[in-house]
XYZ file of N, CA and C in Angstrom:
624
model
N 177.969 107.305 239.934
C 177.267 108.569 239.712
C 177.936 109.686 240.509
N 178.807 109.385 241.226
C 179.490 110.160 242.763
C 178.514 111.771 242.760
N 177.125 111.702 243.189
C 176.556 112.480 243.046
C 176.694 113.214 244.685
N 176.631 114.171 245.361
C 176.808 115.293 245.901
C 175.699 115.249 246.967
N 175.518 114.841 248.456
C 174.351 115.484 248.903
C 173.633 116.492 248.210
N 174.538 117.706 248.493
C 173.465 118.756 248.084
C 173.100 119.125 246.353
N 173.936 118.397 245.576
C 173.302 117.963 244.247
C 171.836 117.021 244.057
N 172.310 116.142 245.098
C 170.787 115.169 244.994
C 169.432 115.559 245.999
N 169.994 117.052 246.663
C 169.082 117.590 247.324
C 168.351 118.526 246.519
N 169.452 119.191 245.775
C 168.813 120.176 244.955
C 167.559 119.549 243.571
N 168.113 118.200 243.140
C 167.576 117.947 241.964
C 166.068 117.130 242.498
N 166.613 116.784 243.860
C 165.103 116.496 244.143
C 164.060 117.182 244.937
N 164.599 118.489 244.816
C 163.637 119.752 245.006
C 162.892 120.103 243.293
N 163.817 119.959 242.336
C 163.214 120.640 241.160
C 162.169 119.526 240.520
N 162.564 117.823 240.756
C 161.581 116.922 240.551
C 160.703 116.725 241.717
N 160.265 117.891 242.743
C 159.575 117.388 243.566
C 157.986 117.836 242.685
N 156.832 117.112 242.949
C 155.702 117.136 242.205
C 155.359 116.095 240.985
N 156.761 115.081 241.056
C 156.494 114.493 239.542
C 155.674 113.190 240.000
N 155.399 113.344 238.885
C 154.018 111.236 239.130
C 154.732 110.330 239.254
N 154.726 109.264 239.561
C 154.979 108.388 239.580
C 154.889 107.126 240.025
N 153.217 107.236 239.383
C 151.998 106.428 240.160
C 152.385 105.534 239.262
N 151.563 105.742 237.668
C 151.242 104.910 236.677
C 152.421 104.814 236.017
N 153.322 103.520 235.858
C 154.133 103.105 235.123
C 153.878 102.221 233.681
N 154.620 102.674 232.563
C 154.324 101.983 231.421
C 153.217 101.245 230.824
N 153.123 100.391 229.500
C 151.831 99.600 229.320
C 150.619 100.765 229.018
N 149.328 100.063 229.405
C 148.096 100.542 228.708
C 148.244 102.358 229.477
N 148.777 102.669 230.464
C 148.638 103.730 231.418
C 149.884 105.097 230.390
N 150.565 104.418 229.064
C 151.939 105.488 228.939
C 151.003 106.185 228.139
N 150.552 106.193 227.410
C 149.557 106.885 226.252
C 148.831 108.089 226.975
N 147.833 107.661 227.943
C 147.108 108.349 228.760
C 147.856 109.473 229.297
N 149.449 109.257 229.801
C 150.178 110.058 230.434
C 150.643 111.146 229.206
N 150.374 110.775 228.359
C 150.440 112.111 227.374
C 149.936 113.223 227.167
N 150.740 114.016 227.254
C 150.083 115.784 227.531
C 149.170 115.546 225.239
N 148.175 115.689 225.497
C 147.336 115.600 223.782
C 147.437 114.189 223.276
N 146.481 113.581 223.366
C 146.272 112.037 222.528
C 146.452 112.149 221.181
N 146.769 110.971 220.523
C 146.545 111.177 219.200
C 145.634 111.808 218.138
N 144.696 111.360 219.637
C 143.175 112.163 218.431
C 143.272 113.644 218.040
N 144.039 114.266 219.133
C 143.747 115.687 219.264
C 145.136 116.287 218.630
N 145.895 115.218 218.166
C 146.901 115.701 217.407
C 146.660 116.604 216.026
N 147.223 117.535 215.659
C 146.756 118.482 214.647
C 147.343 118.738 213.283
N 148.335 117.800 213.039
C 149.210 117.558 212.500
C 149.784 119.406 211.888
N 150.174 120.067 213.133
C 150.897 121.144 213.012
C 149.461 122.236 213.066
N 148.894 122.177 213.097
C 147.057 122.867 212.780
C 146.823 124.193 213.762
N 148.038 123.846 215.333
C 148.322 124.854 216.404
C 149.203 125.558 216.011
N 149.973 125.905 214.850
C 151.096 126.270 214.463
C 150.733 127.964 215.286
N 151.221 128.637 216.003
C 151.167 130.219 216.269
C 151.714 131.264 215.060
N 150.549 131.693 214.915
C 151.315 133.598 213.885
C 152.562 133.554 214.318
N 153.019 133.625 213.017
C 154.541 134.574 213.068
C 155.560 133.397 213.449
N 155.168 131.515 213.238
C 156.254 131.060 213.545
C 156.920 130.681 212.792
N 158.353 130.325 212.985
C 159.444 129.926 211.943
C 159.967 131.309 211.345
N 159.849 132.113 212.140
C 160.174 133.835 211.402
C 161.690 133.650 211.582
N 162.055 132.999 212.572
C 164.141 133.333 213.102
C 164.385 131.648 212.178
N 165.556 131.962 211.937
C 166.100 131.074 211.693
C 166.807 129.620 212.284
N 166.332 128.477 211.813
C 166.444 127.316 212.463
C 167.552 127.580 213.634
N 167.500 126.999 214.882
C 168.932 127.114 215.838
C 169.174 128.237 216.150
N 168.638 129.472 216.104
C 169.437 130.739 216.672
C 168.072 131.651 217.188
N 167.450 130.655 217.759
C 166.350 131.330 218.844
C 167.195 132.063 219.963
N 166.576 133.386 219.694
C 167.113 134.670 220.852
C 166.339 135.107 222.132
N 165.832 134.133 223.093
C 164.843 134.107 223.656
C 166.036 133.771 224.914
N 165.705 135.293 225.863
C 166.628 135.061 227.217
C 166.291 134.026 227.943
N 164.996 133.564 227.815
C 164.712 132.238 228.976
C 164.200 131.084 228.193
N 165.004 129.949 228.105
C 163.960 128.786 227.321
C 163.244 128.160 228.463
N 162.580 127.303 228.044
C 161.528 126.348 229.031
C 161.443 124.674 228.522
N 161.035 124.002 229.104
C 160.902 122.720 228.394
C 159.914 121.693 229.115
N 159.296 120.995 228.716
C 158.492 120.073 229.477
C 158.555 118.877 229.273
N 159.336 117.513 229.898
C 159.716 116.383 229.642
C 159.096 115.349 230.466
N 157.932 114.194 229.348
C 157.497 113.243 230.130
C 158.065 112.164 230.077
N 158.904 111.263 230.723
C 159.295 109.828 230.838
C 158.170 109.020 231.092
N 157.876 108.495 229.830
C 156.795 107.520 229.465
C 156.972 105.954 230.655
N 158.309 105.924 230.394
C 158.441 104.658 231.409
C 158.455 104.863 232.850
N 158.366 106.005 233.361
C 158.660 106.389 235.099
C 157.549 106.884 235.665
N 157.018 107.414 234.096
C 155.977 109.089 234.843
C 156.829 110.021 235.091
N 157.814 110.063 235.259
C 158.498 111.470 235.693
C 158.150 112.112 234.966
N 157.689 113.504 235.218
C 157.449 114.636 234.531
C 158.126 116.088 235.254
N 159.386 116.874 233.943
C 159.422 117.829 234.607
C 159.459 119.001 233.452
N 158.877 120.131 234.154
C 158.531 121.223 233.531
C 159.501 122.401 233.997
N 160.570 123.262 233.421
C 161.307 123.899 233.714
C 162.112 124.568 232.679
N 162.752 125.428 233.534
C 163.477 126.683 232.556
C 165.361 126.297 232.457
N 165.570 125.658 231.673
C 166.679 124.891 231.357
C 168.097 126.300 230.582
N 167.263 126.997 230.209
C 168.537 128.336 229.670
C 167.802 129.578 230.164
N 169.042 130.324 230.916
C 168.225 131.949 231.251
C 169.446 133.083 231.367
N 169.194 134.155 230.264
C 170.398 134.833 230.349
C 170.649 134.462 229.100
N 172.314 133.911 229.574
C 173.715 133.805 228.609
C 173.884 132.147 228.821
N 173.750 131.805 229.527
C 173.968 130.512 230.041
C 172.705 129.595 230.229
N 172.965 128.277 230.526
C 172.324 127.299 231.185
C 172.477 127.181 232.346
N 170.687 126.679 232.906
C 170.818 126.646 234.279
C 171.146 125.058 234.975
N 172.216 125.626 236.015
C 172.874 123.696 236.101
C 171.946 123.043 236.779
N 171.139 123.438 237.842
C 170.476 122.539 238.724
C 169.169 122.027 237.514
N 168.955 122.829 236.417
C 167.913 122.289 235.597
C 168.416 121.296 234.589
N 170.002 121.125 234.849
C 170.719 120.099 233.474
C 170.656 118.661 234.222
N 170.824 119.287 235.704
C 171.036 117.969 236.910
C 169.469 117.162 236.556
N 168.789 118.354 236.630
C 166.752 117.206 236.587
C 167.024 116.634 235.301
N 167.141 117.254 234.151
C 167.387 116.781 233.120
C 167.902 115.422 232.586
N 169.324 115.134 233.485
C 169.690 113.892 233.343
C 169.717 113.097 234.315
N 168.392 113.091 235.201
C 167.717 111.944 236.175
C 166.530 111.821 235.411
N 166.041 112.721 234.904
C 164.959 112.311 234.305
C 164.941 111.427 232.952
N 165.877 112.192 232.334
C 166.432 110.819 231.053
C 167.415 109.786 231.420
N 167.396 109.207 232.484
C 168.015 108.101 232.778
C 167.625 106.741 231.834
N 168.885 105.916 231.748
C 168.317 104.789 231.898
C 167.529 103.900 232.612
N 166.149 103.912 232.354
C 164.941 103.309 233.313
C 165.429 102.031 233.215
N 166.133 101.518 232.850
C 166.348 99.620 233.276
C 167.194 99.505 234.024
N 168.117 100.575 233.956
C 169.132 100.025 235.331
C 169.319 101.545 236.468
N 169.026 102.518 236.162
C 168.992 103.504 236.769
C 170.462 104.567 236.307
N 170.906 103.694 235.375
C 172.608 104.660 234.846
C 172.244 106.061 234.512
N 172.322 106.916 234.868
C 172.956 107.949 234.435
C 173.962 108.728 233.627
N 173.676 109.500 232.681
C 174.581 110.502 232.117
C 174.356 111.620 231.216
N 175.313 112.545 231.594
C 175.745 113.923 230.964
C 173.864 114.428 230.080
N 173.096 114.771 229.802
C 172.911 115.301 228.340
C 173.086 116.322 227.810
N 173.074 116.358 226.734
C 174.150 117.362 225.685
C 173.132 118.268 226.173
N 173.476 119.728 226.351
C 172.273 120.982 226.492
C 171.797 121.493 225.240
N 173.161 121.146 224.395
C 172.058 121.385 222.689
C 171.011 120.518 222.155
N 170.816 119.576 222.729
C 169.856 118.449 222.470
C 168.785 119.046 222.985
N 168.633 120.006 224.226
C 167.664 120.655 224.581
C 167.226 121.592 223.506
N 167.989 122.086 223.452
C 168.106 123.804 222.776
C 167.592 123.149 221.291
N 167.710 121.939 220.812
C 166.958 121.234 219.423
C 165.883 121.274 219.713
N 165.338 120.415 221.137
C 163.867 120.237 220.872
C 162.943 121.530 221.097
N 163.382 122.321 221.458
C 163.323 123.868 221.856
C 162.684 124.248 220.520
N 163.996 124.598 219.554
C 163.875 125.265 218.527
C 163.239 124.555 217.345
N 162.527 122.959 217.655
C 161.645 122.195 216.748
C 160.534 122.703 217.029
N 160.355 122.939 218.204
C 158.576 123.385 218.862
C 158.506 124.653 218.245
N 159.375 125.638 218.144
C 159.217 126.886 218.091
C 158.788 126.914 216.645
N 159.911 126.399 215.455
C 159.746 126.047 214.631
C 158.312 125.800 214.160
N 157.977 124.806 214.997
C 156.302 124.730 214.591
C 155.463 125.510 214.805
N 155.942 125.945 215.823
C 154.655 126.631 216.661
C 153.893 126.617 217.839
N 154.413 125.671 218.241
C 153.849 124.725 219.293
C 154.839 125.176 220.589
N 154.534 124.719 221.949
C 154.793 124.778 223.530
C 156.611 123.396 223.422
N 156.841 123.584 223.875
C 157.947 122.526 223.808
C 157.734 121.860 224.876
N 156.595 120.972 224.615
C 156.055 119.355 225.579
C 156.502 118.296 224.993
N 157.515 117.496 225.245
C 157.477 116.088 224.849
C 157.611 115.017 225.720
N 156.683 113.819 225.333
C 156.930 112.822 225.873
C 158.208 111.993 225.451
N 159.160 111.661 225.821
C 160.084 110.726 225.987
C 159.976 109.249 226.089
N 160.562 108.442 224.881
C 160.443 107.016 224.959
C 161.664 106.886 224.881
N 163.135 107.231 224.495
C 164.220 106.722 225.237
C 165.190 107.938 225.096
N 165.971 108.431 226.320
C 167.161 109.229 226.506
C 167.771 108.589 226.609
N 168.563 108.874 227.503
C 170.145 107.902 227.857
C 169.808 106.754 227.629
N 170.941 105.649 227.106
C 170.888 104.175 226.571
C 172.240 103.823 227.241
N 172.325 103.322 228.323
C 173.979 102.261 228.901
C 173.892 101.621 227.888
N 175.579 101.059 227.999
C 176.314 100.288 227.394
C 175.135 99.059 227.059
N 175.254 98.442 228.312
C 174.395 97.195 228.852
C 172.965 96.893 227.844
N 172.319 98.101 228.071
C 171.117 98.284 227.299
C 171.237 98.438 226.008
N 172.311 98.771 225.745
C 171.948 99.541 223.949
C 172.511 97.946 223.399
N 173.511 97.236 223.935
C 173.804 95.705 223.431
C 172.572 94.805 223.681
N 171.710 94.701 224.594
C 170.089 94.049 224.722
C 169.401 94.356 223.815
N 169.213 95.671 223.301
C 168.322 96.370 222.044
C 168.904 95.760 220.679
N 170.109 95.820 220.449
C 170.430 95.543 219.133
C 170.858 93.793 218.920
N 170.699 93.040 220.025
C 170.472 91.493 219.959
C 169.032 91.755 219.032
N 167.931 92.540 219.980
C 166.574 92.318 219.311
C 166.270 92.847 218.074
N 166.775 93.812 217.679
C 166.756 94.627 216.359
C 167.949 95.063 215.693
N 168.134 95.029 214.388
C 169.367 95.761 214.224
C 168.894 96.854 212.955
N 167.935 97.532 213.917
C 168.156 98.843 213.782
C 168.504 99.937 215.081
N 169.071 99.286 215.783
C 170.099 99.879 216.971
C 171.150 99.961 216.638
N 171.766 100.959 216.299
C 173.499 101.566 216.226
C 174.457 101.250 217.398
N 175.555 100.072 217.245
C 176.469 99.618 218.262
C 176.772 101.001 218.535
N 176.946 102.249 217.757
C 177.756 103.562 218.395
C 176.587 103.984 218.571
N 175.459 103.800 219.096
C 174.569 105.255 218.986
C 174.700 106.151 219.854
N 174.160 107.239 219.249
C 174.500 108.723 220.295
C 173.666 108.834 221.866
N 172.520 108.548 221.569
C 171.998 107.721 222.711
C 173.046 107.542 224.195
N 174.195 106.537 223.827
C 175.258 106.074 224.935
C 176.013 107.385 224.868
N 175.488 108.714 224.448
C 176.564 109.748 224.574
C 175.626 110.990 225.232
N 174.153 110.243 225.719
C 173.753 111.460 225.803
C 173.684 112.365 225.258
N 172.862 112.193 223.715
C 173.013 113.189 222.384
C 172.093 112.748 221.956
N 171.425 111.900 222.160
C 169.914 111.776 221.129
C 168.761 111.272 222.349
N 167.825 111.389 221.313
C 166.466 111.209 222.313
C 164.907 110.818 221.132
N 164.351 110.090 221.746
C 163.336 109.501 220.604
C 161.993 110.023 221.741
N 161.067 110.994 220.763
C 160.166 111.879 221.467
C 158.885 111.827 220.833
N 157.553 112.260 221.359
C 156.884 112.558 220.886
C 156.682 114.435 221.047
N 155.720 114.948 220.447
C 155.634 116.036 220.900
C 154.293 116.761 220.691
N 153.916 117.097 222.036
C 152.172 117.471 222.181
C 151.659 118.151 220.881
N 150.145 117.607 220.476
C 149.524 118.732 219.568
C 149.963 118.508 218.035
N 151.242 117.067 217.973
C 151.706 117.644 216.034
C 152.222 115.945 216.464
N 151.297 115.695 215.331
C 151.740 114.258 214.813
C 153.321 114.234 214.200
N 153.604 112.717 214.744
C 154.714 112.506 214.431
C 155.811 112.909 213.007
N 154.718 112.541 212.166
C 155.237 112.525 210.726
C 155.575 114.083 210.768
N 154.520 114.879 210.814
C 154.830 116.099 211.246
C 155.955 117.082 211.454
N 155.896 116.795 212.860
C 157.562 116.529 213.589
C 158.755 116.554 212.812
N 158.508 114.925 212.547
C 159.648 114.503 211.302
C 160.443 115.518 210.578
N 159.159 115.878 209.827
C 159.388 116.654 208.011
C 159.540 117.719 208.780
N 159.272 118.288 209.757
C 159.840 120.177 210.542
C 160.898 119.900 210.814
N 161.283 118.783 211.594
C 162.756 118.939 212.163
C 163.895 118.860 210.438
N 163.230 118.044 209.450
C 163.972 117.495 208.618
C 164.566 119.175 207.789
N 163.427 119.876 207.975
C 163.527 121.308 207.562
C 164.155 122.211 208.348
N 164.767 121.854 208.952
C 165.691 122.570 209.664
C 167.212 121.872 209.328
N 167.722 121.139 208.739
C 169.006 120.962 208.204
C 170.144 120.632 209.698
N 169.632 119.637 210.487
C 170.225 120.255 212.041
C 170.421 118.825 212.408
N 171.140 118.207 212.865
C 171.192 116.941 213.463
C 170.680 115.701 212.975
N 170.491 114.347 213.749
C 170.199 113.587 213.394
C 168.413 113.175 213.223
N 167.700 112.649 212.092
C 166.221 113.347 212.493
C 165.648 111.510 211.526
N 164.741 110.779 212.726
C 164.647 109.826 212.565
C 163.428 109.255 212.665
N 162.300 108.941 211.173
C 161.274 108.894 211.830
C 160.618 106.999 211.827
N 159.979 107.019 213.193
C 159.950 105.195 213.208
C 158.052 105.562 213.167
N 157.632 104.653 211.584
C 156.048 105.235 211.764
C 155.088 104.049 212.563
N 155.714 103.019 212.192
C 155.055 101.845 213.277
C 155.027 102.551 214.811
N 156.669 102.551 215.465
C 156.415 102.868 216.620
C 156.098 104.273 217.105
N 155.751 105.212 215.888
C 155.358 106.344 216.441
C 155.746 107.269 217.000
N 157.296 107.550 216.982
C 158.413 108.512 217.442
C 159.308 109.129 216.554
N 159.833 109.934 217.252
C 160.763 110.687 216.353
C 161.974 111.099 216.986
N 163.311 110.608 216.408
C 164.798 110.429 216.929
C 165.244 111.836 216.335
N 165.753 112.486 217.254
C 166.749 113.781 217.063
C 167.622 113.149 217.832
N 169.114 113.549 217.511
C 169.833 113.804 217.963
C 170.820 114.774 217.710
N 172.008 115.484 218.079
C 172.831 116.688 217.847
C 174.152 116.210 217.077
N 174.201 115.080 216.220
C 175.247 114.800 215.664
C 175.114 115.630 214.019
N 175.878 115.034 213.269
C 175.905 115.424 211.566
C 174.372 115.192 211.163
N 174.115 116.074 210.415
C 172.664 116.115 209.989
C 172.572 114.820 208.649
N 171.281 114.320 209.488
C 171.198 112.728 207.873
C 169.389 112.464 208.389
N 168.996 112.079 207.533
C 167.748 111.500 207.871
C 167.686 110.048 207.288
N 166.506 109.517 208.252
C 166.133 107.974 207.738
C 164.557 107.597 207.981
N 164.095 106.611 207.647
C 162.886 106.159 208.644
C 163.437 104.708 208.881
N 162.506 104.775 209.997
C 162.876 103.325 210.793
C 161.285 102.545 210.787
């Protein structure tokens, strides 16, 4: 990770406040910012949304709110401000989407942000999501696809480019069919397990 004193000082100033009482099991659900019940299937949509065009939100400051279902980590922060991205918020970013089985680390794409950004907006909605997998090691993504093979030996996942989310207030399916309407990346919906795969590669859809 050859991470930096004052890199791992800084990033654990911006995750200072996060939970990380209740780990996984009957406790990940609960840790969700809106239960299913109160899901609206888009019903919060705000006046006037979807007015800009998919991807070219002109908004000097984005924000984002990311729960790691498996850690509790939760962080809430302003990830683009200006012209640029902010680095110490890319650093929380990719501790917080770590690989929770072994602790690996890496890169994530900042347009992967700037997607789930412009899906919320899209809807209408706050850009809250819970997180069921970011980063995927090597190690891990070969354990997953012993058990299923609907795991991609290349997935973007090991590139820090995709992410399987929920997102407060708008049922999954939801989700799905908004992101699918935006013509933008990879957009993947699994209805058993109840998530939804973006990632920033060539635009294709599937269900899983």
């Amino acid at each position: 990770m050859n991470w930096s004193r004052r890199r791992l000082l800084r990033a654990g100033g911006i995750l200072a406040g996060v939970s990380a009482t209740g780990v996984l099991a009957r406790s990940a659900r609960a840790l969700e910012p809106g239960s299913r019940s109160a899901r609206a299937g888009g019903a919060a949509r705000a006046a006037g949304a979807g007015d800009e065009l998919p991807g070219t939100s002109s908004a000097a400051a984005k924000r984002i709110s990311l729960l790691n279902l498996h850690t509790a980590e939760k962080i809430d922060l302003e990830f683009f401000r200006g012209q640029d991205y902010v680095p110490d918020s890319l650093v929380a970013i990719r501790v917080c989407l770590r690989d929770y089985r072994n602790g690996e680390q890496h890169v994530i794409d900042p347009k992967l942000m700037d997607y789930l950004y412009d899906v919320a907006r899209h809807i209408g909605v706050d850009p809250v999501f819970s997180v069921i997998s970011g980063y995927r090691s090597p190690q891990t993504n070969e354990q997953l696809r012993e058990r299923s093979n609907g795991v991609a030996r290349h997935s973007l996942h090991l590139e820090g480019r995709a992410i399987d989310v929920r997102l407060a207030g708008v049922d999954c399916a939801d989700l799905a069919a908004q992101a699918r309407e935006m013509n933008r990346g990879g957009v993947g919906y699994y209805q058993k397990s109840d998530f939804v795969h973006l990632d920033t590669g060539a635009f294709r859809t599937w269900n899983g």
